[in-house]
Amino acid sequence: MSGDEFLTPEEKAEGKSGVGPRGESNGPESDGSNGRRNGLGSAGGTEILALRFETHRARLRAVAYRMLGSLAEADDAVQETWLRLSRSDAGEIVNLGGWLTTAVGRICLDMLRSRRTRREEPLDEQPGGQPGVRMPEPVLAPVSGADPEQQALLADSVGLALLVVLETLSPAERLAFVLHDLFAVPFGEVATVVGRSPAATRQLASRARRRVQGGAPAPDGDPDRQREVVDAFLAAARDGDFDGLVAVLDPDVVARSGAGVTTGAAAVASGAITFGRLAAVGRHALVNGAVGVVGVMEGRLVSVLSFTVVHGRIAVIDIVREPERLAGLDVTFLDA
């Protein structure tokens, strides 16, 4: 891979190429800006640099959201990336997109390691011994008629089920998988971020890939079909219909939340019956691009349920109830 995938159209037109944050260029050594490689050190360069940074912001936010599972933390990581860029010798950066991607990766890796140091993970265990899952912050939008800003957020999001599985990986595994598998960053560049050899970095990504494939099945892509299945689940939960719930659940369904993990159709159906009261006030929404349900009581968001529907049955239910995860979410669109 040449690294050109990180370049803006303007950079490609200028003939820039190369990989790594300050890697060797395959293109010209100078663009005529007083010996600077890309002109970012010239008069007015800070303003130009800020404008060029903005062309990469959406990609950086997408990387950071996948790494951190929080839009607020992702925005913090992107802002820190800008600060590091503004303090750097930007005129020597050949491939700005590659530099920014690896920089935000390093920042997110440090944030994940700090999270572990603060003992935020693992969560407390259930009485039965099953640990909970650190739930990510979901991205919500109406089932139809999302405004441009919400559409942009959804375009930057991935399925909540995938984010939940990513939360179970080690920081190094998560970074190797996100940068290489989701953003096609070469292993040689990822290795410099995690401080390991390319071979060891490949192993990190391989282990992460196996975990992801086992915990985040590919969902059915038809939103209308998703909604039919979710509606059948809600109706059965409201009616206390155990058999109806079992019929709509995959035999090996997994329900995950910060409180614990439940597996198997019978066990999940039993828990869903107790959810019947909330099901009665549940409202449809897109949760990270898939049909889900949000619980709103007295104008306050109290829960978000994301469903992974596979072959017409619910294979995974991810439940977010943590107040700190829900506090910043905008649900005014539900009243539109």
mmCIF file of C-alpha atoms in Angstrom:
data_model
loop_
_atom_site.group_PDB
_atom_site.id
_atom_site.type_symbol
_atom_site.label_atom_id
_atom_site.label_comp_id
_atom_site.label_asym_id
_atom_site.label_seq_id
_atom_site.Cartn_x
_atom_site.Cartn_y
_atom_site.Cartn_z
ATOM 1 C CA MET A 1 0.000 0.000 0.000
ATOM 2 C CA SER A 2 1.512 3.337 -1.065
ATOM 3 C CA GLY A 3 -0.045 5.562 1.587
ATOM 4 C CA ASP A 4 -1.921 7.593 -1.042
ATOM 5 C CA GLU A 5 -5.187 6.576 0.579
ATOM 6 C CA PHE A 6 -4.452 9.109 3.316
ATOM 7 C CA LEU A 7 -3.987 12.045 0.960
ATOM 8 C CA THR A 8 -6.536 14.697 0.146
ATOM 9 C CA PRO A 9 -7.348 15.268 -3.542
ATOM 10 C CA GLU A 10 -5.265 18.456 -3.373
ATOM 11 C CA GLU A 11 -2.250 16.557 -2.035
ATOM 12 C CA LYS A 12 -2.601 13.910 -4.714
ATOM 13 C CA ALA A 13 -2.756 16.624 -7.364
ATOM 14 C CA GLU A 14 0.479 18.056 -5.983
ATOM 15 C CA GLY A 15 2.135 14.678 -6.437
ATOM 16 C CA LYS A 16 2.676 13.983 -2.759
ATOM 17 C CA SER A 17 3.155 10.385 -1.723
ATOM 18 C CA GLY A 18 4.767 8.316 1.003
ATOM 19 C CA VAL A 19 3.805 6.535 4.222
ATOM 20 C CA GLY A 20 4.240 7.073 7.941
ATOM 21 C CA PRO A 21 3.966 10.268 9.969
ATOM 22 C CA ARG A 22 7.248 11.589 8.674
ATOM 23 C CA GLY A 23 8.084 8.865 6.210
ATOM 24 C CA GLU A 24 10.186 9.077 3.101
ATOM 25 C CA SER A 25 8.451 10.581 0.107
ATOM 26 C CA ASN A 26 7.970 8.885 -3.203
ATOM 27 C CA GLY A 27 7.166 12.294 -4.662
ATOM 28 C CA PRO A 28 9.154 15.521 -5.045
ATOM 29 C CA GLU A 29 11.266 16.691 -2.114
ATOM 30 C CA SER A 30 10.187 20.319 -2.461
ATOM 31 C CA ASP A 31 7.179 22.151 -3.765
ATOM 32 C CA GLY A 32 8.986 25.474 -4.144
ATOM 33 C CA SER A 33 7.931 26.875 -0.760
ATOM 34 C CA ASN A 34 11.370 28.023 0.401
ATOM 35 C CA GLY A 35 12.587 24.489 0.702
ATOM 36 C CA ARG A 36 9.632 23.309 2.748
ATOM 37 C CA ARG A 37 8.201 19.994 1.642
ATOM 38 C CA ASN A 38 4.596 21.086 1.588
ATOM 39 C CA GLY A 39 4.513 24.800 2.260
ATOM 40 C CA LEU A 40 3.018 24.499 5.747
ATOM 41 C CA GLY A 41 5.878 26.478 7.223
ATOM 42 C CA SER A 42 5.370 29.536 5.033
ATOM 43 C CA ALA A 43 3.747 32.830 5.997
ATOM 44 C CA GLY A 44 0.159 32.247 6.988
ATOM 45 C CA GLY A 45 0.976 28.557 7.326
ATOM 46 C CA THR A 46 -0.951 28.113 10.572
ATOM 47 C CA GLU A 47 -4.208 29.134 8.924
ATOM 48 C CA ILE A 48 -3.510 26.909 5.934
ATOM 49 C CA LEU A 49 -2.599 24.050 8.265
ATOM 50 C CA ALA A 50 -5.867 24.466 10.174
ATOM 51 C CA LEU A 51 -7.839 24.363 6.929
ATOM 52 C CA ARG A 52 -6.057 21.224 5.788
ATOM 53 C CA PHE A 53 -6.551 19.628 9.198
ATOM 54 C CA GLU A 54 -10.297 20.158 8.851
ATOM 55 C CA THR A 55 -10.300 18.083 5.650
ATOM 56 C CA HIS A 56 -9.098 15.124 7.766
ATOM 57 C CA ARG A 57 -11.272 15.733 10.841
ATOM 58 C CA ALA A 58 -14.096 13.339 9.887
ATOM 59 C CA ARG A 59 -11.666 10.470 9.311
ATOM 60 C CA LEU A 60 -9.811 11.159 12.558
ATOM 61 C CA ARG A 61 -13.089 11.262 14.488
ATOM 62 C CA ALA A 62 -14.100 7.948 12.929
ATOM 63 C CA VAL A 63 -10.799 6.358 13.984
ATOM 64 C CA ALA A 64 -11.085 7.742 17.509
ATOM 65 C CA TYR A 65 -14.732 6.688 17.936
ATOM 66 C CA ARG A 66 -13.891 3.124 16.946
ATOM 67 C CA MET A 67 -10.948 3.169 19.331
ATOM 68 C CA LEU A 68 -12.705 4.745 22.321
ATOM 69 C CA GLY A 69 -16.416 4.001 21.891
ATOM 70 C CA SER A 70 -17.298 7.546 22.932
ATOM 71 C CA LEU A 71 -18.009 10.544 20.741
ATOM 72 C CA ALA A 72 -16.988 12.954 23.501
ATOM 73 C CA GLU A 73 -13.662 11.200 24.035
ATOM 74 C CA ALA A 74 -13.188 10.931 20.280
ATOM 75 C CA ASP A 75 -13.562 14.697 19.974
ATOM 76 C CA ASP A 76 -11.008 15.141 22.782
ATOM 77 C CA ALA A 77 -8.567 12.885 20.929
ATOM 78 C CA VAL A 78 -9.045 14.799 17.681
ATOM 79 C CA GLN A 79 -8.459 18.106 19.463
ATOM 80 C CA GLU A 80 -5.270 16.750 21.033
ATOM 81 C CA THR A 81 -4.158 15.611 17.572
ATOM 82 C CA TRP A 82 -4.562 19.179 16.311
ATOM 83 C CA LEU A 83 -2.563 20.529 19.256
ATOM 84 C CA ARG A 84 0.280 18.121 18.542
ATOM 85 C CA LEU A 85 0.220 19.059 14.878
ATOM 86 C CA SER A 86 0.242 22.773 15.655
ATOM 87 C CA ARG A 87 3.293 22.289 17.900
ATOM 88 C CA SER A 88 5.155 20.168 15.347
ATOM 89 C CA ASP A 89 7.440 21.162 12.495
ATOM 90 C CA ALA A 90 4.532 20.797 10.110
ATOM 91 C CA GLY A 91 6.555 21.966 7.138
ATOM 92 C CA GLU A 92 8.510 18.693 7.223
ATOM 93 C CA ILE A 93 5.436 16.436 7.115
ATOM 94 C CA VAL A 94 5.212 14.745 3.733
ATOM 95 C CA ASN A 95 1.968 12.826 4.171
ATOM 96 C CA LEU A 96 -0.328 14.823 6.428
ATOM 97 C CA GLY A 97 -3.138 12.262 6.433
ATOM 98 C CA GLY A 98 -0.833 9.438 7.461
ATOM 99 C CA TRP A 99 0.788 11.577 10.148
ATOM 100 C CA LEU A 100 -2.592 12.499 11.605
ATOM 101 C CA THR A 101 -3.919 8.930 11.537
ATOM 102 C CA THR A 102 -0.949 7.535 13.423
ATOM 103 C CA ALA A 103 -0.970 10.510 15.814
ATOM 104 C CA VAL A 104 -4.621 10.037 16.760
ATOM 105 C CA GLY A 105 -3.936 6.304 17.102
ATOM 106 C CA ARG A 106 -1.186 6.987 19.648
ATOM 107 C CA ILE A 107 -3.409 9.370 21.578
ATOM 108 C CA CYS A 108 -6.267 6.853 21.706
ATOM 109 C CA LEU A 109 -3.881 4.095 22.776
ATOM 110 C CA ASP A 110 -2.695 6.266 25.674
ATOM 111 C CA MET A 111 -6.317 7.027 26.627
ATOM 112 C CA LEU A 112 -7.220 3.332 26.615
ATOM 113 C CA ARG A 113 -4.203 2.462 28.754
ATOM 114 C CA SER A 114 -5.099 5.259 31.165
ATOM 115 C CA ARG A 115 -8.630 3.870 31.340
ATOM 116 C CA ARG A 116 -7.217 0.493 32.382
ATOM 117 C CA THR A 117 -4.912 2.135 34.937
ATOM 118 C CA ARG A 118 -7.913 3.856 36.532
ATOM 119 C CA ARG A 119 -9.432 0.389 36.925
ATOM 120 C CA GLU A 120 -12.517 1.198 34.858
ATOM 121 C CA GLU A 121 -12.322 -2.345 33.482
ATOM 122 C CA PRO A 122 -13.327 -5.033 34.104
ATOM 123 C CA LEU A 123 -16.732 -4.203 35.557
ATOM 124 C CA ASP A 124 -18.198 -5.818 38.640
ATOM 125 C CA GLU A 125 -19.407 -9.374 38.312
ATOM 126 C CA GLN A 126 -22.971 -10.537 38.583
ATOM 127 C CA PRO A 127 -23.970 -12.830 41.473
ATOM 128 C CA GLY A 128 -23.663 -15.723 39.032
ATOM 129 C CA GLY A 129 -20.092 -14.775 38.231
ATOM 130 C CA GLN A 130 -20.644 -13.292 34.769
ATOM 131 C CA PRO A 131 -18.739 -10.009 34.327
ATOM 132 C CA GLY A 132 -20.429 -7.060 32.735
ATOM 133 C CA VAL A 133 -19.274 -5.350 29.566
ATOM 134 C CA ARG A 134 -18.036 -1.783 29.300
ATOM 135 C CA MET A 135 -20.711 -0.411 27.012
ATOM 136 C CA PRO A 136 -19.799 2.153 24.358
ATOM 137 C CA GLU A 137 -21.669 5.373 23.710
ATOM 138 C CA PRO A 138 -24.267 4.768 20.974
ATOM 139 C CA VAL A 139 -25.034 7.029 18.027
ATOM 140 C CA LEU A 140 -28.779 7.675 17.728
ATOM 141 C CA ALA A 141 -30.907 8.921 14.857
ATOM 142 C CA PRO A 142 -34.573 8.681 13.864
ATOM 143 C CA VAL A 143 -35.605 5.649 11.846
ATOM 144 C CA SER A 144 -36.373 8.010 8.963
ATOM 145 C CA GLY A 145 -35.665 11.617 8.178
ATOM 146 C CA ALA A 146 -32.264 11.992 9.846
ATOM 147 C CA ASP A 147 -30.868 15.494 9.452
ATOM 148 C CA PRO A 148 -27.469 16.000 7.739
ATOM 149 C CA GLU A 149 -25.539 16.139 11.027
ATOM 150 C CA GLN A 150 -27.069 12.873 12.236
ATOM 151 C CA GLN A 151 -26.429 11.267 8.861
ATOM 152 C CA ALA A 152 -22.783 12.283 9.146
ATOM 153 C CA LEU A 153 -22.565 10.705 12.603
ATOM 154 C CA LEU A 154 -24.107 7.490 11.325
ATOM 155 C CA ALA A 155 -21.679 7.449 8.412
ATOM 156 C CA ASP A 156 -18.856 7.650 10.951
ATOM 157 C CA SER A 157 -20.286 4.936 13.181
ATOM 158 C CA VAL A 158 -20.063 1.181 13.232
ATOM 159 C CA GLY A 159 -22.495 -1.331 14.662
ATOM 160 C CA LEU A 160 -22.846 -1.210 18.428
ATOM 161 C CA ALA A 161 -22.216 -4.968 18.600
ATOM 162 C CA LEU A 162 -18.789 -4.491 17.022
ATOM 163 C CA LEU A 163 -17.957 -1.654 19.415
ATOM 164 C CA VAL A 164 -18.967 -3.803 22.388
ATOM 165 C CA VAL A 165 -16.588 -6.554 21.270
ATOM 166 C CA LEU A 166 -13.819 -4.019 20.691
ATOM 167 C CA GLU A 167 -14.235 -2.945 24.331
ATOM 168 C CA THR A 168 -13.157 -6.448 25.394
ATOM 169 C CA LEU A 169 -9.829 -6.277 23.524
ATOM 170 C CA SER A 170 -6.567 -5.112 24.991
ATOM 171 C CA PRO A 171 -5.587 -1.571 23.958
ATOM 172 C CA ALA A 172 -2.886 -2.855 21.592
ATOM 173 C CA GLU A 173 -5.221 -5.431 20.015
ATOM 174 C CA ARG A 174 -7.904 -2.827 19.529
ATOM 175 C CA LEU A 175 -5.544 -0.384 17.869
ATOM 176 C CA ALA A 176 -4.056 -3.018 15.564
ATOM 177 C CA PHE A 177 -7.515 -4.154 14.461
ATOM 178 C CA VAL A 178 -8.987 -0.664 14.043
ATOM 179 C CA LEU A 179 -6.071 0.852 12.155
ATOM 180 C CA HIS A 180 -5.329 -2.139 9.932
ATOM 181 C CA ASP A 181 -8.638 -3.930 9.418
ATOM 182 C CA LEU A 182 -10.972 -0.912 9.438
ATOM 183 C CA PHE A 183 -8.691 1.790 7.990
ATOM 184 C CA ALA A 184 -6.151 -0.212 5.964
ATOM 185 C CA VAL A 185 -3.087 1.244 7.705
ATOM 186 C CA PRO A 186 -0.086 -0.974 6.853
ATOM 187 C CA PHE A 187 1.230 -3.159 9.664
ATOM 188 C CA GLY A 188 4.603 -1.441 9.489
ATOM 189 C CA GLU A 189 2.996 1.856 10.488
ATOM 190 C CA VAL A 190 0.742 0.282 13.121
ATOM 191 C CA ALA A 191 3.822 -1.387 14.616
ATOM 192 C CA THR A 192 5.434 2.007 15.255
ATOM 193 C CA VAL A 193 2.364 3.090 17.225
ATOM 194 C CA VAL A 194 2.124 0.001 19.465
ATOM 195 C CA GLY A 195 5.905 -0.321 19.807
ATOM 196 C CA ARG A 196 6.112 -3.877 18.463
ATOM 197 C CA SER A 197 7.488 -5.589 15.398
ATOM 198 C CA PRO A 198 5.283 -5.853 12.294
ATOM 199 C CA ALA A 199 5.060 -9.627 12.850
ATOM 200 C CA ALA A 200 3.881 -9.176 16.442
ATOM 201 C CA THR A 201 1.424 -6.513 15.284
ATOM 202 C CA ARG A 202 -0.026 -8.952 12.746
ATOM 203 C CA GLN A 203 -0.596 -11.406 15.590
ATOM 204 C CA LEU A 204 -2.358 -8.724 17.630
ATOM 205 C CA ALA A 205 -4.714 -7.991 14.746
ATOM 206 C CA SER A 206 -5.286 -11.692 14.092
ATOM 207 C CA ARG A 207 -6.286 -12.348 17.714
ATOM 208 C CA ALA A 208 -8.585 -9.329 17.660
ATOM 209 C CA ARG A 209 -10.132 -10.457 14.368
ATOM 210 C CA ARG A 210 -11.030 -13.850 15.790
ATOM 211 C CA ARG A 211 -12.675 -12.239 18.817
ATOM 212 C CA VAL A 212 -14.632 -9.851 16.624
ATOM 213 C CA GLN A 213 -15.817 -12.564 14.238
ATOM 214 C CA GLY A 214 -17.043 -14.643 17.163
ATOM 215 C CA GLY A 215 -18.821 -11.800 18.955
ATOM 216 C CA ALA A 216 -20.139 -9.463 16.266
ATOM 217 C CA PRO A 217 -22.000 -11.444 13.574
ATOM 218 C CA ALA A 218 -22.834 -9.724 10.298
ATOM 219 C CA PRO A 219 -26.413 -8.408 10.562
ATOM 220 C CA ASP A 220 -29.204 -8.600 8.013
ATOM 221 C CA GLY A 221 -29.005 -5.462 5.917
ATOM 222 C CA ASP A 222 -32.719 -4.826 5.295
ATOM 223 C CA PRO A 223 -33.956 -2.237 7.830
ATOM 224 C CA ASP A 224 -37.598 -3.112 7.185
ATOM 225 C CA ARG A 225 -36.902 -6.735 8.050
ATOM 226 C CA GLN A 226 -34.940 -5.641 11.111
ATOM 227 C CA ARG A 227 -37.905 -3.613 12.295
ATOM 228 C CA GLU A 228 -40.338 -6.510 11.794
ATOM 229 C CA VAL A 229 -38.189 -8.727 14.005
ATOM 230 C CA VAL A 230 -37.691 -6.019 16.646
ATOM 231 C CA ASP A 231 -41.434 -5.295 16.692
ATOM 232 C CA ALA A 232 -42.160 -8.996 17.206
ATOM 233 C CA PHE A 233 -39.729 -9.004 20.134
ATOM 234 C CA LEU A 234 -41.345 -5.932 21.706
ATOM 235 C CA ALA A 235 -44.859 -7.297 21.276
ATOM 236 C CA ALA A 236 -43.930 -10.597 22.894
ATOM 237 C CA ALA A 237 -42.162 -8.799 25.760
ATOM 238 C CA ARG A 238 -45.182 -6.554 26.390
ATOM 239 C CA ASP A 239 -47.536 -9.538 26.401
ATOM 240 C CA GLY A 240 -45.289 -11.719 28.547
ATOM 241 C CA ASP A 241 -45.278 -14.250 25.696
ATOM 242 C CA PHE A 242 -42.331 -16.514 26.506
ATOM 243 C CA ASP A 243 -42.820 -18.780 23.483
ATOM 244 C CA GLY A 244 -43.134 -15.760 21.204
ATOM 245 C CA LEU A 245 -39.861 -14.402 22.509
ATOM 246 C CA VAL A 246 -38.052 -17.701 22.035
ATOM 247 C CA ALA A 247 -39.370 -17.887 18.469
ATOM 248 C CA VAL A 248 -37.827 -14.553 17.512
ATOM 249 C CA LEU A 249 -34.496 -15.183 19.259
ATOM 250 C CA ASP A 250 -31.574 -17.127 17.856
ATOM 251 C CA PRO A 251 -30.992 -20.261 19.993
ATOM 252 C CA ASP A 252 -27.524 -18.923 20.888
ATOM 253 C CA VAL A 253 -28.582 -15.300 21.371
ATOM 254 C CA VAL A 254 -26.351 -13.135 23.557
ATOM 255 C CA ALA A 255 -27.656 -10.209 25.639
ATOM 256 C CA ARG A 256 -24.949 -7.893 26.965
ATOM 257 C CA SER A 257 -24.965 -4.915 29.296
ATOM 258 C CA GLY A 258 -22.844 -3.306 31.945
ATOM 259 C CA ALA A 259 -24.555 -5.577 34.471
ATOM 260 C CA GLY A 260 -23.629 -8.856 32.804
ATOM 261 C CA VAL A 261 -23.963 -11.214 29.863
ATOM 262 C CA THR A 262 -26.830 -13.654 29.306
ATOM 263 C CA THR A 263 -26.737 -16.375 26.660
ATOM 264 C CA GLY A 264 -29.326 -18.727 25.181
ATOM 265 C CA ALA A 265 -32.881 -18.070 24.002
ATOM 266 C CA ALA A 266 -34.613 -19.337 27.152
ATOM 267 C CA ALA A 267 -32.503 -17.248 29.519
ATOM 268 C CA VAL A 268 -32.767 -14.107 27.385
ATOM 269 C CA ALA A 269 -36.543 -14.579 26.945
ATOM 270 C CA SER A 270 -36.992 -14.859 30.700
ATOM 271 C CA GLY A 271 -35.146 -11.590 31.186
ATOM 272 C CA ALA A 272 -37.081 -9.900 28.387
ATOM 273 C CA ILE A 273 -40.406 -10.616 30.081
ATOM 274 C CA THR A 274 -39.261 -8.464 33.002
ATOM 275 C CA PHE A 275 -38.484 -5.805 30.403
ATOM 276 C CA GLY A 276 -42.145 -5.721 29.367
ATOM 277 C CA ARG A 277 -42.987 -2.438 31.135
ATOM 278 C CA LEU A 278 -40.137 -0.641 29.410
ATOM 279 C CA ALA A 279 -41.065 -2.256 26.109
ATOM 280 C CA ALA A 280 -44.450 -0.598 26.386
ATOM 281 C CA VAL A 281 -42.853 2.861 26.321
ATOM 282 C CA GLY A 282 -39.956 1.973 24.028
ATOM 283 C CA ARG A 283 -39.544 4.044 20.896
ATOM 284 C CA HIS A 284 -37.835 3.091 17.655
ATOM 285 C CA ALA A 285 -34.559 4.706 16.683
ATOM 286 C CA LEU A 286 -31.540 3.913 14.609
ATOM 287 C CA VAL A 287 -28.757 2.790 16.932
ATOM 288 C CA ASN A 288 -25.453 3.006 15.097
ATOM 289 C CA GLY A 289 -27.330 2.550 11.847
ATOM 290 C CA ALA A 290 -29.461 -0.458 12.847
ATOM 291 C CA VAL A 291 -33.067 -0.523 14.076
ATOM 292 C CA GLY A 292 -33.148 -0.352 17.861
ATOM 293 C CA VAL A 293 -35.269 0.834 20.762
ATOM 294 C CA VAL A 294 -34.778 3.647 23.242
ATOM 295 C CA GLY A 295 -36.552 3.929 26.570
ATOM 296 C CA VAL A 296 -37.663 7.437 27.528
ATOM 297 C CA MET A 297 -39.325 8.186 30.854
ATOM 298 C CA GLU A 298 -40.481 11.686 31.825
ATOM 299 C CA GLY A 299 -38.464 13.100 28.947
ATOM 300 C CA ARG A 300 -35.284 11.383 30.120
ATOM 301 C CA LEU A 301 -33.400 8.712 28.205
ATOM 302 C CA VAL A 302 -33.049 5.642 30.433
ATOM 303 C CA SER A 303 -31.931 2.896 28.059
ATOM 304 C CA VAL A 304 -30.813 2.100 24.534
ATOM 305 C CA LEU A 305 -31.247 -1.367 23.037
ATOM 306 C CA SER A 306 -29.394 -2.372 19.903
ATOM 307 C CA PHE A 307 -30.424 -5.553 18.071
ATOM 308 C CA THR A 308 -28.299 -7.591 15.689
ATOM 309 C CA VAL A 309 -30.716 -9.496 13.455
ATOM 310 C CA VAL A 310 -29.221 -12.453 11.585
ATOM 311 C CA HIS A 311 -31.294 -14.658 9.254
ATOM 312 C CA GLY A 312 -34.518 -13.193 10.620
ATOM 313 C CA ARG A 313 -33.758 -13.777 14.301
ATOM 314 C CA ILE A 314 -32.148 -11.692 17.013
ATOM 315 C CA ALA A 315 -28.588 -12.903 17.561
ATOM 316 C CA VAL A 316 -27.290 -10.146 19.844
ATOM 317 C CA ILE A 317 -28.929 -7.581 22.127
ATOM 318 C CA ASP A 318 -26.689 -4.820 23.468
ATOM 319 C CA ILE A 319 -28.159 -2.717 26.261
ATOM 320 C CA VAL A 320 -26.819 0.664 27.368
ATOM 321 C CA ARG A 321 -28.181 1.939 30.680
ATOM 322 C CA GLU A 322 -25.207 3.739 32.190
ATOM 323 C CA PRO A 323 -26.223 7.351 32.959
ATOM 324 C CA GLU A 324 -22.805 8.666 31.947
ATOM 325 C CA ARG A 325 -23.227 7.046 28.523
ATOM 326 C CA LEU A 326 -26.746 8.391 28.038
ATOM 327 C CA ALA A 327 -26.429 11.881 29.506
ATOM 328 C CA GLY A 328 -24.975 13.516 26.416
ATOM 329 C CA LEU A 329 -27.290 11.907 23.857
ATOM 330 C CA ASP A 330 -29.835 14.073 22.073
ATOM 331 C CA VAL A 331 -33.284 12.486 21.837
ATOM 332 C CA THR A 332 -35.233 15.554 20.740
ATOM 333 C CA PHE A 333 -35.510 14.004 17.279
ATOM 334 C CA LEU A 334 -37.916 11.443 18.739
ATOM 335 C CA ASP A 335 -40.544 14.159 19.065
ATOM 336 C CA ALA A 336 -40.208 15.271 15.454
#
